[in-house]
PDB file of C-alpha atoms in Angstrom:
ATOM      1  CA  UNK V   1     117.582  86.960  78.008  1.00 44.00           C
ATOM      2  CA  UNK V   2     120.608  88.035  76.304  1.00 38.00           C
ATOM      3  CA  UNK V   3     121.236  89.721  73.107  1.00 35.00           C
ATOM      4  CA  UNK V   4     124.125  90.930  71.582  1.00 34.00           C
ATOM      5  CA  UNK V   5     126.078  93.886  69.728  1.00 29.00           C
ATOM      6  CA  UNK V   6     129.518  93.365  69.574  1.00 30.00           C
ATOM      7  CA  UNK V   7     131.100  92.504  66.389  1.00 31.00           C
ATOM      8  CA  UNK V   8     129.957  88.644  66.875  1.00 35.00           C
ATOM      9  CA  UNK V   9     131.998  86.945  64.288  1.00 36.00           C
ATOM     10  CA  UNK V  10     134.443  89.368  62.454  1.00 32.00           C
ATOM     11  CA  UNK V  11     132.969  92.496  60.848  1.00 29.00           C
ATOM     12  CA  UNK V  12     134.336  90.388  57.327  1.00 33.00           C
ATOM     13  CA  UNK V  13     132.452  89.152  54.512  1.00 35.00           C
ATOM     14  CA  UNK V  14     131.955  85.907  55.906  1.00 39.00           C
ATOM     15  CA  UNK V  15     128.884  83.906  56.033  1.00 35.00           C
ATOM     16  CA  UNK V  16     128.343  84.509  59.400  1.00 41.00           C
ATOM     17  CA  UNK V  17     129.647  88.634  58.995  1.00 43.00           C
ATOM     18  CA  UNK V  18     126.189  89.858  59.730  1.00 38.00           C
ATOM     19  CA  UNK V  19     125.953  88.126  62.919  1.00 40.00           C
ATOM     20  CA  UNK V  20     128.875  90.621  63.961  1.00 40.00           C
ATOM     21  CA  UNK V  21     126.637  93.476  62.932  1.00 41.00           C
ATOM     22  CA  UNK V  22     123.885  92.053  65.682  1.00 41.00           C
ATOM     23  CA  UNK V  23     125.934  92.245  67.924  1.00 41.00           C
ATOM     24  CA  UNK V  24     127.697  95.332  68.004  1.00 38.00           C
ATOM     25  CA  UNK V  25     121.928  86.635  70.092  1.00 36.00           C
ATOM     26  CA  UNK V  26     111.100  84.494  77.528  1.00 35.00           C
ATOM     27  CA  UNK V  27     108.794  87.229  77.275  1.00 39.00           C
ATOM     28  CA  UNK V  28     108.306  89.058  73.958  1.00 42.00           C
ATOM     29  CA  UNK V  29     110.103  92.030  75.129  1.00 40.00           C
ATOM     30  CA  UNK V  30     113.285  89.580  75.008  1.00 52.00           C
ATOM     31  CA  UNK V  31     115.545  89.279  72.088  1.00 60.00           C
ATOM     32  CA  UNK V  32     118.604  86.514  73.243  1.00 70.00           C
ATOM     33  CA  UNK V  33     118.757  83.352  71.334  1.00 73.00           C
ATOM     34  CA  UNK V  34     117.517  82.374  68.711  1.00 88.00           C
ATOM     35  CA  UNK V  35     117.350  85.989  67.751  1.00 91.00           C
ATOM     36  CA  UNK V  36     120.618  87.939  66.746  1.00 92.00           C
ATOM     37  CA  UNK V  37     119.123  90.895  67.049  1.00 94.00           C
ATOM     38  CA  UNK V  38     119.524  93.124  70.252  1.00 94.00           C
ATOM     39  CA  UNK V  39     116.409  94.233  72.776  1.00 95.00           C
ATOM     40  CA  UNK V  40     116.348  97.382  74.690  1.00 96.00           C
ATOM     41  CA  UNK V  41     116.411  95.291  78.269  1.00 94.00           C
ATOM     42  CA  UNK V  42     119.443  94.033  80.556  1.00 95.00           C
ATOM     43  CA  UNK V  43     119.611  90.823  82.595  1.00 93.00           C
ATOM     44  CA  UNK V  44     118.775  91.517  86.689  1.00 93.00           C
ATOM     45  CA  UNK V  45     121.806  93.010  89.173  1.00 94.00           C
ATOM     46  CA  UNK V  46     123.492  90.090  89.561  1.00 93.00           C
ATOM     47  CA  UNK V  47     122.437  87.835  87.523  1.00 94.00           C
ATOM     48  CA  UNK V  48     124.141  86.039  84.560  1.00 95.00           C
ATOM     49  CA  UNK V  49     122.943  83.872  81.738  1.00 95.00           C
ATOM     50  CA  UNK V  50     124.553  81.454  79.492  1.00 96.00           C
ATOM     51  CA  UNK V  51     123.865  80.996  75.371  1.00 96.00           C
ATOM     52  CA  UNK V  52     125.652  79.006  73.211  1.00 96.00           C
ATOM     53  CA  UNK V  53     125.131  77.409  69.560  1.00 97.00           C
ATOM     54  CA  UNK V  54     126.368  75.570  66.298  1.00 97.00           C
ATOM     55  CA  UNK V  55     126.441  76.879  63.286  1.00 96.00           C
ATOM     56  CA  UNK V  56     126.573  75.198  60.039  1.00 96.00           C
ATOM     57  CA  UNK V  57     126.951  76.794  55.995  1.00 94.00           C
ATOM     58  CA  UNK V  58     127.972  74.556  54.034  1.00 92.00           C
ATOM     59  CA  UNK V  59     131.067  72.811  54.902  1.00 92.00           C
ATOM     60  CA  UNK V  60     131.771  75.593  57.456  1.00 94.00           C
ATOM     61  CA  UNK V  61     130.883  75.058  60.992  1.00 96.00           C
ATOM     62  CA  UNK V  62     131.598  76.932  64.412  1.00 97.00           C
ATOM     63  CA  UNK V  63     130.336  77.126  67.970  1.00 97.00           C
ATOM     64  CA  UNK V  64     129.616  79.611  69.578  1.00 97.00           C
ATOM     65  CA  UNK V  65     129.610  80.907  73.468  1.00 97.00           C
ATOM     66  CA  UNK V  66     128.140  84.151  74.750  1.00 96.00           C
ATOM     67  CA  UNK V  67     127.726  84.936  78.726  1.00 96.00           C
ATOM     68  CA  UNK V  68     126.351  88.155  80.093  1.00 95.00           C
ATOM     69  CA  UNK V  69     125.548  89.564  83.187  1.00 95.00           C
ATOM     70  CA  UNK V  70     123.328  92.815  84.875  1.00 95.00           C
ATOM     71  CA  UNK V  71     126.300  94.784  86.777  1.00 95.00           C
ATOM     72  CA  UNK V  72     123.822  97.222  88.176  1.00 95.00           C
ATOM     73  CA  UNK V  73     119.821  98.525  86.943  1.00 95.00           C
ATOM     74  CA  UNK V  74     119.992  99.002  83.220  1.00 96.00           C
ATOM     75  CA  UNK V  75     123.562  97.768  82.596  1.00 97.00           C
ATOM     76  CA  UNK V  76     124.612  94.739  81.383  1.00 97.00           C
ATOM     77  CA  UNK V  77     127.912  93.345  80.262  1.00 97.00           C
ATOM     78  CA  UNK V  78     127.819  90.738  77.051  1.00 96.00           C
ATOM     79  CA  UNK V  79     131.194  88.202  75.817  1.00 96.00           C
ATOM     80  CA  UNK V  80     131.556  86.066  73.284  1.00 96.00           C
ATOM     81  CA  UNK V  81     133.775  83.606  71.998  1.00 97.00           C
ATOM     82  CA  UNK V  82     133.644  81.810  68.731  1.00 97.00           C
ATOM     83  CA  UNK V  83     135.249  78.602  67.578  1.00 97.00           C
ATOM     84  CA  UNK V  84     135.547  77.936  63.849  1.00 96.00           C
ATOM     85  CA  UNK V  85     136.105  75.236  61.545  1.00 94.00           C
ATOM     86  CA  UNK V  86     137.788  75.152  59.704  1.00 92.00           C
ATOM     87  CA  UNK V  87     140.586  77.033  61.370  1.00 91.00           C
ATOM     88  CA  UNK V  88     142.706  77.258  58.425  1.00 86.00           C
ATOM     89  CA  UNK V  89     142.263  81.541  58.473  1.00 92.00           C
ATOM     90  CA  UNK V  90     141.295  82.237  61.720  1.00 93.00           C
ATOM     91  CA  UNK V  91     141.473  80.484  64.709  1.00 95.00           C
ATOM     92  CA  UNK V  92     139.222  81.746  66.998  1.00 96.00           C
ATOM     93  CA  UNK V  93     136.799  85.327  67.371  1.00 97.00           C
ATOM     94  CA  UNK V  94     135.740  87.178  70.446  1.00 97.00           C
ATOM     95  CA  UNK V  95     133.812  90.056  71.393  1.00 97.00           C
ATOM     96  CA  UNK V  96     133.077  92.138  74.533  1.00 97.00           C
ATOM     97  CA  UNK V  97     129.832  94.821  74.656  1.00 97.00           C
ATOM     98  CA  UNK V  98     128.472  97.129  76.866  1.00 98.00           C
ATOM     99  CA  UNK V  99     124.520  97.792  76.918  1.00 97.00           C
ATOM    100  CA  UNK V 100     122.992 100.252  78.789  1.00 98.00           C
ATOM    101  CA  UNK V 101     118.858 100.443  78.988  1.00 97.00           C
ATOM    102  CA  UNK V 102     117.549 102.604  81.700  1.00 96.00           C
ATOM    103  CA  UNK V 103     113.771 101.708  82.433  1.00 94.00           C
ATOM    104  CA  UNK V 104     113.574 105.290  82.827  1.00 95.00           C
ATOM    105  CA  UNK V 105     114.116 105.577  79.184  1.00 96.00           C
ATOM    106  CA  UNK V 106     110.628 103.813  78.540  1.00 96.00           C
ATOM    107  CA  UNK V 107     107.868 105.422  77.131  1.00 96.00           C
ATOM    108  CA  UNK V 108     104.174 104.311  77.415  1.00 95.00           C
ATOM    109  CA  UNK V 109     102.084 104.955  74.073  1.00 95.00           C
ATOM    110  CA  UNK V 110      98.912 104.183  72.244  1.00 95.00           C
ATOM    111  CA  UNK V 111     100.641 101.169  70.238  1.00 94.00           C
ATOM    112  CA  UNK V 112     102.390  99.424  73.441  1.00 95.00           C
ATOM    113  CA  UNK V 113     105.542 100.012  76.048  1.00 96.00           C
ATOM    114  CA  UNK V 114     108.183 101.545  73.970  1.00 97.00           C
ATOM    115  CA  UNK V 115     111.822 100.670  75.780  1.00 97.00           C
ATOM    116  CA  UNK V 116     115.156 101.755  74.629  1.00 98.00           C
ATOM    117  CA  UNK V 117     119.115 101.700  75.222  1.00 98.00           C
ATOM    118  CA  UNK V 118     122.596 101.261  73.769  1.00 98.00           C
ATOM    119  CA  UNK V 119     125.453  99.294  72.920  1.00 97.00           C
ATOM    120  CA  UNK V 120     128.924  99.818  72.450  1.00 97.00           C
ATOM    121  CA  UNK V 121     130.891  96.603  71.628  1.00 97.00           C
ATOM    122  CA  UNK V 122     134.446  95.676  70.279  1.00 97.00           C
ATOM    123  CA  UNK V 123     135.422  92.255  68.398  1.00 97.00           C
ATOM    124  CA  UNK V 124     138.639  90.670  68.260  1.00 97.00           C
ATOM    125  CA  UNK V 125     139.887  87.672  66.298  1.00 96.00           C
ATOM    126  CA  UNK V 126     142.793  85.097  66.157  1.00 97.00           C
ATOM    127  CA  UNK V 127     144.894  84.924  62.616  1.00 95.00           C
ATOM    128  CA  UNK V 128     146.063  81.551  62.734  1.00 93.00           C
ATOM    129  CA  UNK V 129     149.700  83.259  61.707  1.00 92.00           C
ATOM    130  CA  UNK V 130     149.541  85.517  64.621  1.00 92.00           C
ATOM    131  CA  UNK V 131     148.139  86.729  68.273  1.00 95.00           C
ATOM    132  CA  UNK V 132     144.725  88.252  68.773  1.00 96.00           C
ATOM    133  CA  UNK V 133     143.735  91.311  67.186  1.00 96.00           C
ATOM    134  CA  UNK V 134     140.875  93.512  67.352  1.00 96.00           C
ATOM    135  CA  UNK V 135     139.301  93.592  64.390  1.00 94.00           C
ATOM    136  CA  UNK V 136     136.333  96.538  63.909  1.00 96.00           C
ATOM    137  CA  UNK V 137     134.270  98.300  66.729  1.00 96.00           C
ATOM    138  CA  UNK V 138     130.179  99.580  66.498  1.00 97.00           C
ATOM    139  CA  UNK V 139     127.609 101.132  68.434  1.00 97.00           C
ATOM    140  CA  UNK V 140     124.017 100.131  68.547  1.00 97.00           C
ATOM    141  CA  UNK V 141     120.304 102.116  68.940  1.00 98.00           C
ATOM    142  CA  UNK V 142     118.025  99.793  70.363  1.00 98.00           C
ATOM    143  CA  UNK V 143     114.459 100.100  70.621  1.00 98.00           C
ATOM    144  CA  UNK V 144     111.665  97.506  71.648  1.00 97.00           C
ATOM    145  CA  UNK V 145     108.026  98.016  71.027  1.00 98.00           C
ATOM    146  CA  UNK V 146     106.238  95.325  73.150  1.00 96.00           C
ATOM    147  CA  UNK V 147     102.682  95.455  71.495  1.00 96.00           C
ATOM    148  CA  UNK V 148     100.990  92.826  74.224  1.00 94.00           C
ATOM    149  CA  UNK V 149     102.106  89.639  75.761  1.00 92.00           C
ATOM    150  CA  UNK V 150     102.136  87.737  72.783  1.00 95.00           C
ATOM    151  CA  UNK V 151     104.212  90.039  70.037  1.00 96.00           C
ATOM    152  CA  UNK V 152     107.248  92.541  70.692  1.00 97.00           C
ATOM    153  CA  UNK V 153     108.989  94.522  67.237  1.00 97.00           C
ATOM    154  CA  UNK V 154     112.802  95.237  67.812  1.00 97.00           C
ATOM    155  CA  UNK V 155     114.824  97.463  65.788  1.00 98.00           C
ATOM    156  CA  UNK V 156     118.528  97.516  66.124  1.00 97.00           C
ATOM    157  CA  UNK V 157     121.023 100.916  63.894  1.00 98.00           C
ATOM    158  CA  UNK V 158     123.880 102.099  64.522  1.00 98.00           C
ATOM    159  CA  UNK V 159     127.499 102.261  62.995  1.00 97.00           C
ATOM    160  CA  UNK V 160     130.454  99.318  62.777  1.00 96.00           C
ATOM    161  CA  UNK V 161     134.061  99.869  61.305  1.00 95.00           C
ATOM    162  CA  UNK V 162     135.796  97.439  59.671  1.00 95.00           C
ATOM    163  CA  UNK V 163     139.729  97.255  60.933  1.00 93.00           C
ATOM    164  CA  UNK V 164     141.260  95.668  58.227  1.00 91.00           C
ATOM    165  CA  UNK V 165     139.813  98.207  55.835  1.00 93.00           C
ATOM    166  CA  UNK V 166     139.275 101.270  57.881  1.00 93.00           C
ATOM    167  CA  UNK V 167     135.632 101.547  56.971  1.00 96.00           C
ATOM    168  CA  UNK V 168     132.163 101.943  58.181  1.00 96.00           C
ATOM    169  CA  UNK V 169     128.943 100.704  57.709  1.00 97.00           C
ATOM    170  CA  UNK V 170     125.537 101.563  59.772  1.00 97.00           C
ATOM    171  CA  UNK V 171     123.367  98.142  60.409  1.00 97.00           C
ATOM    172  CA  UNK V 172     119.701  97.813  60.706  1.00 97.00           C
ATOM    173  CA  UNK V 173     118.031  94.693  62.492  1.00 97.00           C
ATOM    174  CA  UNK V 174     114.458  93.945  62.664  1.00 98.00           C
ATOM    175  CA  UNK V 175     113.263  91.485  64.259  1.00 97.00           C
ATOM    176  CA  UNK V 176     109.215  90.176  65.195  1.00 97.00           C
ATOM    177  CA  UNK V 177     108.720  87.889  67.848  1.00 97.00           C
ATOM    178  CA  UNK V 178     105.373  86.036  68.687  1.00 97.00           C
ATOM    179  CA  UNK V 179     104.775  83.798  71.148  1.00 96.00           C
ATOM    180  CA  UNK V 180     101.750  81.576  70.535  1.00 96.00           C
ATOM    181  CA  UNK V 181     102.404  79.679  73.850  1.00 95.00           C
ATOM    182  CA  UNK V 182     103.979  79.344  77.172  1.00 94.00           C
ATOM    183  CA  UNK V 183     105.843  76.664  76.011  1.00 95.00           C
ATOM    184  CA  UNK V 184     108.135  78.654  73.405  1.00 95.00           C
ATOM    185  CA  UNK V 185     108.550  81.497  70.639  1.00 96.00           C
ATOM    186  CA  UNK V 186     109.024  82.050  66.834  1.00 97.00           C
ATOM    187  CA  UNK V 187     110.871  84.718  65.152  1.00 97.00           C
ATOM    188  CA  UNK V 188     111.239  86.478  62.112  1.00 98.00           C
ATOM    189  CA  UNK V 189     114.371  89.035  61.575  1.00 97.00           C
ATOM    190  CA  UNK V 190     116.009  91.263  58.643  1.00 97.00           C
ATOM    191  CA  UNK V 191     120.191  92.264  58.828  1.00 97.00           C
ATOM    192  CA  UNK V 192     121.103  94.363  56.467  1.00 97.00           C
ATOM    193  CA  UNK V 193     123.926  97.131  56.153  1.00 97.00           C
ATOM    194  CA  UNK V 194     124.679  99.382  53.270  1.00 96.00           C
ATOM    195  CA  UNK V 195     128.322  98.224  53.013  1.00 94.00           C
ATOM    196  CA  UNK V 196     127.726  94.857  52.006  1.00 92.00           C
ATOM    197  CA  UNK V 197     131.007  94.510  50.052  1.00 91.00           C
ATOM    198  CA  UNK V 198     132.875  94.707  53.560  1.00 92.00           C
ATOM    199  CA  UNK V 199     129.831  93.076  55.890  1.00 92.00           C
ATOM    200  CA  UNK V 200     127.974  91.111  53.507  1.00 92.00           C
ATOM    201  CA  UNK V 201     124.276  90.762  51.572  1.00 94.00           C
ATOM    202  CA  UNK V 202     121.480  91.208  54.128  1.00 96.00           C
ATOM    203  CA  UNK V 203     120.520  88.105  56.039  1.00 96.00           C
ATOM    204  CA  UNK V 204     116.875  86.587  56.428  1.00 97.00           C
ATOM    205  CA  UNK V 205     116.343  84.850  59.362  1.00 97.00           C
ATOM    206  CA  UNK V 206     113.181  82.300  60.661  1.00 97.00           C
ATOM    207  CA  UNK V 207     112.932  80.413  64.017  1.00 97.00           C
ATOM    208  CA  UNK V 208     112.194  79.199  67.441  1.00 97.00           C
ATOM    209  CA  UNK V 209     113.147  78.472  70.763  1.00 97.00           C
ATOM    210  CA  UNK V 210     110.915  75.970  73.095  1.00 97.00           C
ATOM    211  CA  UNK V 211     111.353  76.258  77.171  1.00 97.00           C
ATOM    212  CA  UNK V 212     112.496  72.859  78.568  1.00 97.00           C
ATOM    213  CA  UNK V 213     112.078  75.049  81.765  1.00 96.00           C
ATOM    214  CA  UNK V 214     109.891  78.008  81.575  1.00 94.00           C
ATOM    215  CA  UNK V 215     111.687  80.599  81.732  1.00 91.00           C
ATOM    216  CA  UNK V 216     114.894  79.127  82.770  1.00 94.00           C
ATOM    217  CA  UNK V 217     116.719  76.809  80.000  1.00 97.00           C
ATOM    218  CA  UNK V 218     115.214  76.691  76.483  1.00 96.00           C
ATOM    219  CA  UNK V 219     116.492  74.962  73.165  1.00 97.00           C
ATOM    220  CA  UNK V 220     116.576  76.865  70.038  1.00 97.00           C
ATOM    221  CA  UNK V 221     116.628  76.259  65.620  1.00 97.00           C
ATOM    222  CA  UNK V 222     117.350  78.914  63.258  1.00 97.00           C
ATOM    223  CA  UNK V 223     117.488  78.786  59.374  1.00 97.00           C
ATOM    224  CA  UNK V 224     118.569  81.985  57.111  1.00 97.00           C
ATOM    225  CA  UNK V 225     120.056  82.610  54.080  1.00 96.00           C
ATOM    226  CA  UNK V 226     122.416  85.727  52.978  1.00 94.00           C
ATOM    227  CA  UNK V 227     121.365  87.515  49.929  1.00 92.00           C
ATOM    228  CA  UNK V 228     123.488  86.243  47.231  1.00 87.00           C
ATOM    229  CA  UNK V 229     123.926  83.031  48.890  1.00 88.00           C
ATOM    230  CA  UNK V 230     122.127  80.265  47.845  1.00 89.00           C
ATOM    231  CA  UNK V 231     123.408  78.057  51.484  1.00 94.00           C
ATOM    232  CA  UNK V 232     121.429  78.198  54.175  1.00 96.00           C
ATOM    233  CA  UNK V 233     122.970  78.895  57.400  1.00 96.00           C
ATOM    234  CA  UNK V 234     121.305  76.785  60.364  1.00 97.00           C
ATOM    235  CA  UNK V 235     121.742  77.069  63.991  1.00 97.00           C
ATOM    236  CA  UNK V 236     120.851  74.785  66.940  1.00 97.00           C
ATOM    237  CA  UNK V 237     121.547  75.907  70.610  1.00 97.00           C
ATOM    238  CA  UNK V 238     120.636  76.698  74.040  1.00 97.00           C
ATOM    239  CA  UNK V 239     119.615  79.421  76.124  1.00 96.00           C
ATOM    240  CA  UNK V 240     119.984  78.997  80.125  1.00 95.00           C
ATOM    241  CA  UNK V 241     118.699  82.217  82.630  1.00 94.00           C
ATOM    242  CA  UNK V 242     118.474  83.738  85.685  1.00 92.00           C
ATOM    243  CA  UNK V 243     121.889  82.014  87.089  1.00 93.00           C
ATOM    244  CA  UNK V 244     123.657  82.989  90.147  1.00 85.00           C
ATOM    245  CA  UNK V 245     126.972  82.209  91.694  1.00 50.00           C
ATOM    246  CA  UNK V 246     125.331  78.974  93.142  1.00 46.00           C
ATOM    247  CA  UNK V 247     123.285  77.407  90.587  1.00 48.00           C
ATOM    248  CA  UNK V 248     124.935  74.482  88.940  1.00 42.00           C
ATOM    249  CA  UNK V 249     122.360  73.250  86.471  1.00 47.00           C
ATOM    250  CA  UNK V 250     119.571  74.076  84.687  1.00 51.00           C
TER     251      UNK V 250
END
């Protein structure tokens, strides 16, 4: 499944800022959706995989689209495209990572498989007074800890710069993932940064995601709340895997 690093949303104080800092969103090694924070695995050579969600805060909504696909062993490519409303500000937000997670980076020890990788990723947005614009840039450590077939750890840091204001920040996602059944998951994850005047309070995260098909297309919920914010931000979307050029449906 796919996770991601770019900047998803803009690297601004925005109620949805931190997801940006994820990106830089199945088995337990497996971050993707519901999660926003990254694993340290790629999708197969050649294939692709499709997430997408709503988001809601308030009286602020958006939707959200985010493809990837394994190029070769260990590399993946990850886009994004977000959809706001209102688009009073900004009319639209994109994004466009590189991860790279050689197995060969793995390391067997005493408390489980231990896999890790990187991500470079770029975000761009669309001023509703102008063209598109790219709007801050980060780079992601990733490291999984896959403890047995029913819990995996995942730890995202690494720095992001701001555009607009010429700064940076370094993130730090953590996420635990269980999975008490075939059928689905649940999920716990931290986002925080230590420039929250520019990315925002850390974010608190629950949720789930249960397999319509195993391990093919699975429906997700997600409710968090930013520190300093007393809205909750919920999410409801989809997660659909292992596509090829001629798969059509789920």
């Amino acid at each position: 499944m796919k996770r991601h690093l770019r900047p998803r949303r803009s690297f601004a104080t925005t109620a949805s800022g931190l997801a940006m800092l994820a990106l830089v969103c199945a088995g337990p090694a497996q971050a993707g959706r519901p999660l926003s924070s990254d694993d340290a695995g790629t999708a197969d050579p050649g294939s692709c995989q499709l997430e997408g969600w709503g988001e809601k805060v308030g009286s602020s909504r958006a939707l959200v689209l985010a493809p990837a696909c394994g190029i070769v062993e260990g590399l993946e490519i990850d886009l994004d495209y977000t959809h706001p409303h209102p688009r009073d500000e900004i009319r639209g937000e994109a994004g466009f990572a590189v991860k790279w997670a050689p197995k060969s980076w793995g390391l067997l020890t005493p408390a489980g498989q231990i896999n890790f990788g990187l991500k470079v990723g770029v975000g761009y947005e669309h001023p509703s007074d102008s063209g598109w614009r790219r709007n801050g840039q980060g780079l992601l450590g990733l490291a999984t800890l896959v403890v047995n077939e029913d819990f995996a750890l995942h730890a995202n840091l690494g720095p992001h710069q701001d555009r607009a204001s010429g700064l940076t920040g370094t993130a730090l996602n953590l996420a635990l993932v269980w999975v008490p059944s075939p059928l689905g998951l649940l999920f716990a994850e931290v986002q925080t940064n230590d420039r929250r005047s520019v990315f925002g309070g850390t974010q608190r995260t629950v949720g789930g995601l249960w397999w319509v098909t195993p391990d093919k297309f699975g429906l997700s919920v997600t409710a968090g709340q930013q520190t300093g914010n007393s809205q909750t931000q919920w999410t409801l979307g989809f997660g659909w895997y292992g596509l090829s050029a001629w798969e059509a449906s789920p």
